[in-house]
XYZ file of C-alpha atoms in Angstrom:
383
model
C -0.150 0.078 -0.423
C 3.209 1.982 0.967
C 4.648 2.266 -1.797
C 1.076 2.069 -4.641
C 0.980 5.457 -2.701
C 4.098 6.529 -3.515
C 3.783 6.002 -6.715
C 0.269 7.458 -7.203
C 2.089 10.404 -6.007
C 5.015 10.431 -8.278
C 2.351 10.958 -11.100
C 0.467 13.334 -9.990
C 3.449 16.191 -9.622
C 4.337 14.352 -12.963
C 0.544 14.880 -14.866
C 1.129 18.501 -11.783
C 4.399 19.556 -13.347
C 4.065 18.803 -17.446
C 0.216 20.575 -16.951
C 0.676 23.472 -14.656
C 3.837 24.133 -13.537
C 5.342 23.705 -17.335
C 2.694 23.883 -19.577
C 3.905 21.753 -21.856
C 0.358 20.599 -22.560
C -2.839 22.404 -22.031
C -5.320 19.995 -19.701
C -8.719 19.514 -20.621
C -10.893 16.693 -20.814
C -9.602 14.682 -23.090
C -6.335 15.010 -21.208
C -7.453 13.925 -18.334
C -8.765 10.507 -19.425
C -5.534 9.686 -20.752
C -3.647 10.643 -17.909
C -5.857 8.775 -15.877
C -5.621 6.059 -18.256
C -1.987 5.531 -18.353
C -1.674 6.314 -14.496
C -4.335 3.503 -13.954
C -2.428 1.220 -16.489
C 1.099 2.086 -14.929
C -0.561 1.415 -11.146
C -2.035 -1.372 -12.020
C 1.192 -3.362 -13.990
C 4.019 -2.279 -10.849
C 1.514 -3.507 -8.059
C 1.305 -6.951 -10.125
C 4.971 -7.278 -10.538
C 5.373 -5.819 -6.627
C 2.714 -8.042 -5.729
C 4.723 -11.676 -8.147
C 7.890 -10.989 -9.172
C 8.885 -9.177 -4.252
C 6.696 -10.273 -2.630
C 5.803 -8.962 1.070
C 4.507 -8.796 3.898
C 4.237 -7.423 7.309
C 3.286 -10.209 9.222
C 6.714 -11.783 10.575
C 7.991 -13.720 12.646
C 10.589 -15.086 15.175
C 9.623 -18.549 16.030
C 11.475 -20.356 19.730
C 10.657 -23.349 21.082
C 9.032 -23.413 24.276
C 8.396 -26.757 26.099
C 5.578 -27.091 28.433
C 6.743 -27.529 33.163
C 4.352 -30.087 33.619
C 5.297 -32.412 37.243
C 3.548 -35.139 36.329
C 2.959 -36.370 40.254
C -0.664 -38.427 40.902
C -1.246 -37.075 44.042
C -1.593 -33.634 45.638
C 1.943 -32.377 46.112
C 3.179 -29.446 47.972
C 5.445 -27.235 45.915
C 8.821 -26.190 49.220
C 11.481 -24.353 47.191
C 11.358 -22.957 43.213
C 14.895 -22.415 42.495
C 14.978 -20.033 38.983
C 14.069 -16.138 39.036
C 12.656 -13.690 36.425
C 14.059 -14.459 33.518
C 16.821 -16.349 34.529
C 19.047 -18.533 32.357
C 20.125 -21.659 33.175
C 21.925 -24.943 31.665
C 20.340 -28.089 30.905
C 20.171 -30.400 34.102
C 19.856 -27.255 36.283
C 17.387 -27.400 39.044
C 14.172 -25.540 38.601
C 11.108 -26.721 41.231
C 11.389 -29.053 44.061
C 8.084 -30.707 45.185
C 7.612 -32.766 49.027
C 8.778 -36.184 49.010
C 7.602 -37.450 52.227
C 4.902 -39.114 50.546
C 6.634 -40.716 47.565
C 9.481 -41.570 49.125
C 7.171 -43.084 51.815
C 6.007 -45.497 48.856
C 9.365 -46.404 47.324
C 10.348 -48.030 50.815
C 7.449 -49.881 51.679
C 7.945 -50.950 47.323
C 11.846 -51.711 48.193
C 10.732 -54.012 51.784
C 7.731 -56.255 49.202
C 10.980 -56.139 47.084
C 12.745 -58.001 49.954
C 9.498 -60.036 50.898
C 9.218 -61.118 47.191
C 12.581 -62.734 46.687
C 12.693 -64.214 50.566
C 9.038 -66.143 49.029
C 11.369 -66.869 45.882
C 13.843 -69.144 47.728
C 11.201 -70.047 49.647
C 9.651 -71.618 46.428
C 12.721 -74.154 45.749
C 12.935 -74.991 49.020
C 9.468 -75.596 48.579
C 10.923 -77.436 45.844
C 13.156 -80.241 48.109
C 10.848 -80.852 50.978
C 7.759 -81.758 48.306
C 10.954 -84.093 46.658
C 11.646 -85.770 50.184
C 7.691 -86.296 50.330
C 7.647 -88.085 47.519
C 10.798 -89.956 48.537
C 8.653 -91.171 51.062
C 5.866 -91.396 49.717
C 7.560 -92.926 47.280
C 9.713 -95.972 49.901
C 6.203 -96.323 52.404
C 4.340 -97.876 48.889
C 7.446 -100.126 47.641
C 7.626 -101.688 51.582
C 4.056 -102.310 51.629
C 4.021 -104.023 47.600
C 6.773 -106.811 48.860
C 4.252 -106.885 52.419
C 1.285 -107.990 50.179
C 3.664 -110.157 47.892
C 4.892 -111.488 51.093
C 1.327 -111.700 52.942
C -0.205 -113.206 48.949
C 2.441 -116.498 49.519
C 2.018 -117.065 53.192
C -1.808 -116.760 53.376
C -3.058 -119.838 51.073
C -0.035 -121.848 52.986
C -0.847 -120.977 56.458
C 1.719 -119.180 57.613
C -0.074 -115.524 58.261
C -4.032 -114.956 58.650
C -5.965 -113.023 56.190
C -6.927 -110.392 58.073
C -3.159 -109.102 58.530
C -3.007 -109.695 54.205
C -6.006 -107.537 53.773
C -4.552 -104.557 56.677
C -1.109 -104.270 53.797
C -3.107 -104.224 50.823
C -5.674 -101.207 52.051
C -2.356 -100.339 52.874
C -0.536 -100.501 50.151
C -3.401 -98.591 48.378
C -3.568 -95.887 50.277
C 0.810 -95.376 50.321
C -0.377 -95.148 46.125
C -2.354 -91.915 47.137
C 0.649 -90.463 49.228
C 3.142 -91.062 46.212
C -0.090 -89.219 43.762
C -0.049 -86.009 46.111
C 3.933 -85.942 46.472
C 3.907 -85.602 43.006
C 1.316 -83.486 42.769
C 3.122 -81.160 45.810
C 6.131 -81.906 42.856
C 4.815 -80.669 40.388
C 3.174 -77.676 42.381
C 6.052 -76.284 43.170
C 7.577 -76.816 40.194
C 4.823 -74.776 38.514
C 5.405 -72.116 41.560
C 8.939 -71.430 41.218
C 9.396 -71.457 37.001
C 5.981 -68.795 37.436
C 8.943 -66.438 35.649
C 9.283 -63.594 33.033
C 12.734 -63.261 31.623
C 14.296 -65.544 33.889
C 12.927 -63.444 37.151
C 10.173 -64.830 39.468
C 6.611 -63.196 38.503
C 6.200 -61.920 41.979
C 9.328 -60.574 42.119
C 9.295 -58.959 38.836
C 6.056 -57.204 39.736
C 7.841 -55.520 43.148
C 10.764 -54.492 41.590
C 8.071 -52.899 38.590
C 6.926 -50.975 41.421
C 9.980 -50.165 43.160
C 11.106 -48.600 39.810
C 7.701 -46.386 39.669
C 7.635 -44.875 43.475
C 11.344 -43.953 42.189
C 10.497 -43.249 39.092
C 7.792 -41.052 41.519
C 10.406 -39.792 44.459
C 12.408 -38.128 41.499
C 9.754 -36.499 40.004
C 9.108 -34.310 42.834
C 12.480 -32.458 41.428
C 12.089 -31.191 38.491
C 15.175 -30.457 36.231
C 15.713 -27.347 32.494
C 15.928 -29.790 29.717
C 18.230 -28.300 28.275
C 19.143 -24.530 27.634
C 16.586 -22.104 28.642
C 15.204 -19.016 30.588
C 11.833 -19.455 32.192
C 9.822 -15.665 31.270
C 7.273 -15.707 33.151
C 8.116 -17.422 36.425
C 4.410 -17.323 38.713
C 5.155 -20.141 40.838
C 5.832 -20.317 44.169
C 6.175 -22.315 47.190
C 3.144 -23.425 48.072
C 2.023 -24.248 45.093
C -0.026 -28.035 45.132
C -0.248 -30.263 42.420
C -0.354 -33.411 41.038
C -4.029 -35.579 41.195
C -6.850 -33.899 38.934
C -4.092 -30.892 38.023
C -3.364 -31.344 33.967
C -1.881 -28.034 33.170
C 1.768 -26.765 33.215
C 3.333 -24.395 35.581
C 5.656 -22.546 33.712
C 6.730 -22.436 29.773
C 10.260 -23.273 29.002
C 11.372 -20.720 26.046
C 14.766 -22.720 24.927
C 17.679 -21.360 23.806
C 18.018 -23.761 20.646
C 16.565 -24.782 16.844
C 14.767 -20.864 16.530
C 13.636 -19.865 13.357
C 12.123 -17.229 11.380
C 8.061 -17.492 9.647
C 6.623 -15.631 7.690
C 2.951 -15.654 6.469
C 2.115 -14.719 2.494
C -0.416 -14.932 0.171
C -0.823 -18.170 -2.009
C -0.893 -16.126 -4.675
C 2.748 -14.641 -4.016
C 4.652 -17.179 -3.608
C 4.181 -18.276 -7.672
C 7.996 -17.431 -8.273
C 9.607 -18.275 -4.896
C 12.109 -20.790 -4.058
C 14.658 -21.736 -1.465
C 17.569 -20.386 -2.359
C 16.399 -16.222 -2.612
C 17.094 -13.344 -1.318
C 15.161 -11.765 1.439
C 15.836 -8.586 3.333
C 13.296 -8.015 7.137
C 12.821 -4.984 9.231
C 11.795 -6.158 12.696
C 10.389 -3.496 14.403
C 12.390 -3.432 17.737
C 15.388 -2.912 15.629
C 13.939 0.457 13.739
C 16.243 1.606 10.867
C 17.790 -1.571 10.683
C 17.796 -4.155 7.157
C 18.083 -7.309 8.279
C 19.554 -9.884 4.946
C 18.436 -13.643 5.176
C 17.628 -16.317 2.379
C 14.975 -18.748 1.477
C 15.185 -21.842 3.715
C 12.050 -23.434 2.610
C 8.125 -23.327 2.547
C 5.931 -24.226 4.025
C 3.346 -25.787 1.941
C 0.350 -26.241 4.027
C -2.106 -25.050 6.295
C -5.296 -25.511 9.036
C -7.722 -25.585 6.337
C -6.264 -28.135 4.360
C -6.920 -30.759 7.097
C -10.074 -32.186 8.343
C -10.440 -33.941 11.189
C -11.699 -37.497 11.929
C -15.257 -36.670 13.935
C -18.484 -37.032 14.002
C -19.653 -34.343 12.273
C -20.407 -34.110 9.189
C -17.686 -30.653 7.442
C -18.930 -27.975 7.322
C -17.301 -26.063 4.233
C -16.881 -22.413 4.282
C -16.308 -21.156 0.630
C -16.214 -17.538 1.704
C -13.805 -17.666 4.384
C -10.316 -16.446 3.265
C -7.946 -17.990 1.972
C -4.897 -19.272 4.515
C -1.438 -18.337 3.758
C 1.737 -20.368 3.723
C 4.838 -19.546 5.596
C 8.485 -19.048 4.459
C 10.825 -20.219 6.984
C 13.370 -17.993 6.397
C 17.847 -17.822 7.591
C 18.640 -13.982 8.374
C 22.620 -14.667 7.830
C 24.277 -11.737 10.185
C 22.972 -14.202 13.362
C 21.237 -17.847 11.968
C 20.959 -18.643 15.708
C 18.978 -15.654 16.031
C 20.219 -15.265 19.831
C 19.443 -10.687 19.390
C 16.225 -11.928 18.983
C 13.555 -12.626 21.392
C 10.785 -14.838 20.272
C 7.717 -13.237 18.789
C 9.806 -9.649 16.868
C 7.982 -9.329 15.032
C 8.955 -7.394 10.866
C 8.316 -6.990 7.557
C 10.463 -9.190 5.277
C 10.247 -8.657 1.020
C 11.231 -12.026 -1.516
C 13.085 -10.892 -4.675
C 12.383 -13.374 -6.863
C 14.821 -11.701 -9.584
C 11.742 -11.735 -11.763
C 10.331 -7.895 -13.579
C 13.593 -6.600 -13.088
C 16.342 -4.324 -10.977
C 13.577 -1.557 -10.158
C 10.733 -4.200 -9.316
C 13.596 -4.792 -6.253
C 15.000 -1.327 -6.602
C 11.229 -0.290 -5.657
C 10.810 -3.020 -2.932
C 13.672 -2.179 -1.314
C 12.252 1.784 -0.705
C 9.293 -0.239 0.171
C 11.007 -2.156 2.654
C 13.876 0.855 3.862
C 10.469 2.845 4.341
C 8.720 1.075 6.400
C 11.868 -0.067 8.712
C 12.661 3.865 9.112
C 8.983 4.958 10.284
C 8.821 2.241 12.884
C 11.208 5.670 14.632
C 7.599 7.537 15.735
C 5.049 4.613 14.521
C 2.416 3.521 17.150
C 2.428 6.472 18.201
C 2.044 6.192 21.736
C 4.250 9.491 23.092
């Protein structure tokens, strides 16, 4: 819009000089129509060339990665200490917050005790196998003795060497011994099955107890929150006395990372017709009035939310009159590729030079961008 107004102004001055100042031509209705027709077409062509060969936007922003600091605690837990102050730079691994550990340390101690008990029970299961095997040997010996006695008295009774009642007693004793042997065999099998209940070679009860210990230790560790990487917390609102956990699902702070910031500028879709990665870019940031930062196009994010239909039970409602979504262009700035000088959310204007349309297109757009940069000294008018 600025460049269009400037062009109209220059053309109006040109017409004034021709018809009124130097009076090279006499102004009349015919010349008025011709002047308007020429001015309109010149302006139209200039605007078209600028839009496509030197696209421009005032919607550029520095984007910084953020990490939501959300305590992962299952019970309402008191925040006891805050180690970070407002806007304080921190390194990866430094302490940020400390929560009360009393409940979680008690749960850990209980889980550790259960683990020791499970390990002892696993040893007892091995001893139960030995005892069951000894009982089986005893039952088998009794059965063998009873069989010998039955055979002996079976030979003696017909010859009158023993009474029938004695043979009947040993026959009953043999049946009882066989039952005891079968029971002992079942007890051995039972003891072996109990001992063989394992997960990856570890007794199942021991594995379950170890999982409880690991879970309890995890929650003890979660009572201390450390910096996930280098960065800072911009708005430090958490204070000792804050209770988290239980039903709380929101984060208590936003951690702004130092690493991997990027600069995005959004353009109308048709303006990106000739834009490609590697083309030169200039950026005018509002926080640096009067300065121009050079860069290059890194990538075009060819997609918007309007290109996505989320799975749901609702029939999509297509709003054809809804304004088109813009495409974002990621830009690398030459002076500071890591964007260390620029805070997240820094806003500015961006011009991309496709080299099409001639040098005059680039020159006009550069004038446009520099006007934006210098006018930032006085706009907005909030002195």
